[in-house]
PDB file of C-alpha atoms in Angstrom:
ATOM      1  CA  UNK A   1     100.627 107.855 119.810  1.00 70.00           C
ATOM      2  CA  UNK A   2      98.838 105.518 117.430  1.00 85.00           C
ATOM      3  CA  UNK A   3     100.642 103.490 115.093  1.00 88.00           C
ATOM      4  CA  UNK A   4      99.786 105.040 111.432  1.00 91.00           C
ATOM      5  CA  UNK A   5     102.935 103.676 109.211  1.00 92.00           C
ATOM      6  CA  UNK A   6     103.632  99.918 108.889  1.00 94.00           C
ATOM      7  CA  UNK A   7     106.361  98.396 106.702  1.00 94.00           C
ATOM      8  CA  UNK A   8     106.285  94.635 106.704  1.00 93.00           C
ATOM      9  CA  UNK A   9     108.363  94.085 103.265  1.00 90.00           C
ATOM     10  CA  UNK A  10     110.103  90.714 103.284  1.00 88.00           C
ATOM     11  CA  UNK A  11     108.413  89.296 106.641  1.00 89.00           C
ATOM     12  CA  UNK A  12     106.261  86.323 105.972  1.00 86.00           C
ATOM     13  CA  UNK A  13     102.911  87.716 106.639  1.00 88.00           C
ATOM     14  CA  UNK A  14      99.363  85.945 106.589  1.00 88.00           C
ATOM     15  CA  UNK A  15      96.129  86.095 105.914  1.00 89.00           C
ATOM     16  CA  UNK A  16      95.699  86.209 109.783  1.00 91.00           C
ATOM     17  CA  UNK A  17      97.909  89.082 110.495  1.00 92.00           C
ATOM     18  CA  UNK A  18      96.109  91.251 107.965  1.00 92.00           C
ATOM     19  CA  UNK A  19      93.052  90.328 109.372  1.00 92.00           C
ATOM     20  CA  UNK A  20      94.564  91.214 113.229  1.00 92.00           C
ATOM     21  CA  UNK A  21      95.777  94.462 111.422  1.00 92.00           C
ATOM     22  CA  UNK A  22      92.741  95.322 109.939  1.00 91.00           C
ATOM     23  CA  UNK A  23      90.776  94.659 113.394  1.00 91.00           C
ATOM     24  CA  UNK A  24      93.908  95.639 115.666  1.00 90.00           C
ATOM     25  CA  UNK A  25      95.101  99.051 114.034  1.00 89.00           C
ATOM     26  CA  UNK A  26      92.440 101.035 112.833  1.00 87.00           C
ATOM     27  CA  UNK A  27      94.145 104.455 112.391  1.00 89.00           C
ATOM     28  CA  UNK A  28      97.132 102.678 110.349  1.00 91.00           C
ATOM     29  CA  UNK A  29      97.137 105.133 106.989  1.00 91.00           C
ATOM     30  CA  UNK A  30     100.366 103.535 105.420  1.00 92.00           C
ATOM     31  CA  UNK A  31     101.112  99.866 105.240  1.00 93.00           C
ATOM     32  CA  UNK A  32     104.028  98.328 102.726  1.00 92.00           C
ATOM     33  CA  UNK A  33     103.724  94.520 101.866  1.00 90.00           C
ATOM     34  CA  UNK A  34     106.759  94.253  99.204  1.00 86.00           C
ATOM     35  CA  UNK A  35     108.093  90.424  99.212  1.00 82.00           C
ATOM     36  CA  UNK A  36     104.857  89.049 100.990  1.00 84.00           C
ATOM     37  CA  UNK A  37     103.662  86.068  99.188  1.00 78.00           C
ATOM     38  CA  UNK A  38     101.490  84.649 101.062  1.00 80.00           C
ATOM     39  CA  UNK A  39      98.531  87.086 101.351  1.00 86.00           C
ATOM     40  CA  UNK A  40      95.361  87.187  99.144  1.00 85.00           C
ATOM     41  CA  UNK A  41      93.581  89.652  97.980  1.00 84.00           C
ATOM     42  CA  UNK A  42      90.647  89.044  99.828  1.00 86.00           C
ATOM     43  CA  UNK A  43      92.618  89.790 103.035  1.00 88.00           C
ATOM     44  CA  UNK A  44      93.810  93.200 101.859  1.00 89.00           C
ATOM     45  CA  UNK A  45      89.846  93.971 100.780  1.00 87.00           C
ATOM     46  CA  UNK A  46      88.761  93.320 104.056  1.00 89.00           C
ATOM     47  CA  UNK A  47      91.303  95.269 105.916  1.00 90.00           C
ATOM     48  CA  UNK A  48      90.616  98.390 102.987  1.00 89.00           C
ATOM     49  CA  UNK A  49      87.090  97.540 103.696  1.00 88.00           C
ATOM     50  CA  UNK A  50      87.633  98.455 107.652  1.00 89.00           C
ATOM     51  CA  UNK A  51      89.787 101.653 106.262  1.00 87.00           C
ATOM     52  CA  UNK A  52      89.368 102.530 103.531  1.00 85.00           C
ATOM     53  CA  UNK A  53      92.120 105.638 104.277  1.00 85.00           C
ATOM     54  CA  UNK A  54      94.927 103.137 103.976  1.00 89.00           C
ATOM     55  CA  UNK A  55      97.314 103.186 101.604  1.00 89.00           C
ATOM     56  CA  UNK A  56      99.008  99.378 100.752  1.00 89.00           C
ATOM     57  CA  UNK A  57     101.971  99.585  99.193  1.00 85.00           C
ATOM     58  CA  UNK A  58     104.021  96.798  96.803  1.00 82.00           C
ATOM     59  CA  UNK A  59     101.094  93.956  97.127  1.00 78.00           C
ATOM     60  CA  UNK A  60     101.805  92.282  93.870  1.00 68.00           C
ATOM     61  CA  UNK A  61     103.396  89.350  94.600  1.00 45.00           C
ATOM     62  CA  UNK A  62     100.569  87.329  96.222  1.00 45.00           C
ATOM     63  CA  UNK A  63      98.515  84.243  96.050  1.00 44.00           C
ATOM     64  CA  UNK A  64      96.220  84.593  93.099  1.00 44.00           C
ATOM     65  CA  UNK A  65      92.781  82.570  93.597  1.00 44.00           C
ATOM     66  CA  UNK A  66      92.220  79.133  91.338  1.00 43.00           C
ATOM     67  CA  UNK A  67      88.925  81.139  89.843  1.00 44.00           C
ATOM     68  CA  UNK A  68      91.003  83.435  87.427  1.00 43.00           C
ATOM     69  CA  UNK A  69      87.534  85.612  86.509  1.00 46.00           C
ATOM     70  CA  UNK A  70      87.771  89.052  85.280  1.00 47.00           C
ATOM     71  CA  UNK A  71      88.223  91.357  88.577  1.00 56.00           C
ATOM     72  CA  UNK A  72      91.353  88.974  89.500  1.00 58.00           C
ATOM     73  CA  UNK A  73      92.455  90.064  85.606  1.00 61.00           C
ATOM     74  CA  UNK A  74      91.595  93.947  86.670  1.00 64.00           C
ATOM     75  CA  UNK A  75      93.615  93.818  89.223  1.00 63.00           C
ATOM     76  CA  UNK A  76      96.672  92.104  87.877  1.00 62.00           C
ATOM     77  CA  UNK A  77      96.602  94.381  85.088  1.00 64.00           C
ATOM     78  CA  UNK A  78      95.979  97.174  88.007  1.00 65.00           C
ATOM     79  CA  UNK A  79      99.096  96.451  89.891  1.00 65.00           C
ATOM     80  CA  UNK A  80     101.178  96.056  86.167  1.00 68.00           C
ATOM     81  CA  UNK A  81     100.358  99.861  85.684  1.00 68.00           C
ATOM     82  CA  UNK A  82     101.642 100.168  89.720  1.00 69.00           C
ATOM     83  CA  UNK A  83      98.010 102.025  90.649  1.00 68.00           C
ATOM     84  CA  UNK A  84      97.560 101.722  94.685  1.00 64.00           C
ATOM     85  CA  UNK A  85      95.352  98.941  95.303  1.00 55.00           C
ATOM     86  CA  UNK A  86      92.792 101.146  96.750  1.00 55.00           C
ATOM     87  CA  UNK A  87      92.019 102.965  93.687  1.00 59.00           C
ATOM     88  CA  UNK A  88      90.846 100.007  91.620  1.00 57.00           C
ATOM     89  CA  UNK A  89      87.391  99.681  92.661  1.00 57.00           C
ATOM     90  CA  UNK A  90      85.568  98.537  88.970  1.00 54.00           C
ATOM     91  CA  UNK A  91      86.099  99.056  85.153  1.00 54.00           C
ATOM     92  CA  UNK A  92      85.401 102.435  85.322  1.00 63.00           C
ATOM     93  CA  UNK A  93      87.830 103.467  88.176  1.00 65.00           C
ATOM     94  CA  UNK A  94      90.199 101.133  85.817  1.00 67.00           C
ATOM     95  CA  UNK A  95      89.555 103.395  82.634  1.00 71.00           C
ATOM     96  CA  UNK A  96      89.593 106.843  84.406  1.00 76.00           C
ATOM     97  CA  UNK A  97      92.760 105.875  86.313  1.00 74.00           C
ATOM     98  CA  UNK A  98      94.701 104.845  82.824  1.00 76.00           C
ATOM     99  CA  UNK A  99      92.763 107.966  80.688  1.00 77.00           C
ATOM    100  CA  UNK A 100      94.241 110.385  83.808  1.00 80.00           C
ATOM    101  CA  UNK A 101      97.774 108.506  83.936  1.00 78.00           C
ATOM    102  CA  UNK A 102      97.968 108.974  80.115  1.00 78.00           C
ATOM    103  CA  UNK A 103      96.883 113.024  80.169  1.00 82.00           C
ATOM    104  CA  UNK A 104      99.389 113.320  82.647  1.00 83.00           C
ATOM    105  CA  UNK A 105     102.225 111.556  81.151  1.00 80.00           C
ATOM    106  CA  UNK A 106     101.191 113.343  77.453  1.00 82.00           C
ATOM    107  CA  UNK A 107     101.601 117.099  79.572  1.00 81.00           C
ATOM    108  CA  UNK A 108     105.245 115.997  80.694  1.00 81.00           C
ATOM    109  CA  UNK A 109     105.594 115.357  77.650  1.00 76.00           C
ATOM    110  CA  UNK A 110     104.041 118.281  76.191  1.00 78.00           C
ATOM    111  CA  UNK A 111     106.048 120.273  78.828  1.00 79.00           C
ATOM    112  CA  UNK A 112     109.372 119.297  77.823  1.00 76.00           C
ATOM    113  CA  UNK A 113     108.642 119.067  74.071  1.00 79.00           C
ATOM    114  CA  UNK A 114     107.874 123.368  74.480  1.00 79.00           C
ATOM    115  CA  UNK A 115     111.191 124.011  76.775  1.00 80.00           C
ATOM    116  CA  UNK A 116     113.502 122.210  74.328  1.00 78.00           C
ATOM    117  CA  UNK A 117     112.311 124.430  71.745  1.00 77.00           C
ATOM    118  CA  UNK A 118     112.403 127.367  74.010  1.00 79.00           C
ATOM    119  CA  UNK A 119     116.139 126.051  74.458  1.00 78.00           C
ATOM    120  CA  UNK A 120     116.415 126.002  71.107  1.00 76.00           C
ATOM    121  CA  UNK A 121     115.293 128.912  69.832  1.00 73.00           C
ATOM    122  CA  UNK A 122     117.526 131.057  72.211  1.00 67.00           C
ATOM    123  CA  UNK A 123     120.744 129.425  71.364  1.00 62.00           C
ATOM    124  CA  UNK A 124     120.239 130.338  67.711  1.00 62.00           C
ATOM    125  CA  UNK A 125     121.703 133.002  66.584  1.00 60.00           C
TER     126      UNK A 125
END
């Protein structure tokens, strides 16, 4: 059996292990990197880049390059609104991802707006 889940939260991971990872376990679908600090962001594009079906899970607290430019601002405003980092791809994976978050947050809403009325309406005499 091939490995397909890896949680490495809290374990000081690398650059280099991603890159073994990425070379090393190419059917892994699931990896979680919560508390890992010391892996950029061009390590985890390279491993989605050699599969792209992984998830990665919790990579937020990393090393942020010295070149601030917009993408690096995409993506911290990316993992802020806790997308997966393989769905931010450019601006307009960005918009559509926030435009289908909000629709779907407005239907809960929606939702439970129309059953607290049903509510209402039977409890009334």
């Amino acid at each position: 059996m091939l490995l397909q889940h890896l949680d490495l939260s809290y374990c000081e991971v690398t650059n280099e292990i991603i890159k073994e990872i990425a070379y090393s376990c190419l059917n892994l679908k699931y990896l979680n990197l919560d508390e890992c600090n010391n892996i950029s962001k061009e390590a985890i594009n390279q491993l989605v880049s050699l599969n792209p079906n992984i998830h990665v899970e919790n990579f937020e607290n990393t090393i942020m390059p010295a070149s601030f430019d917009v993408p690096d601002r995409m993506y911290v405003l990316a993992r802020r609104l806790e997308m997966p980092f393989d769905a931010l791809r450019n601006v307009a994976s960005l918009d559509n991802y926030i435009n289908d978050e909000l629709i779907k947050r407005l239907n809960i809403v929606s939702d439970f707006t129309l059953e607290l009325h049903a509510s209402n309406t039977h409890d009334q005499p």
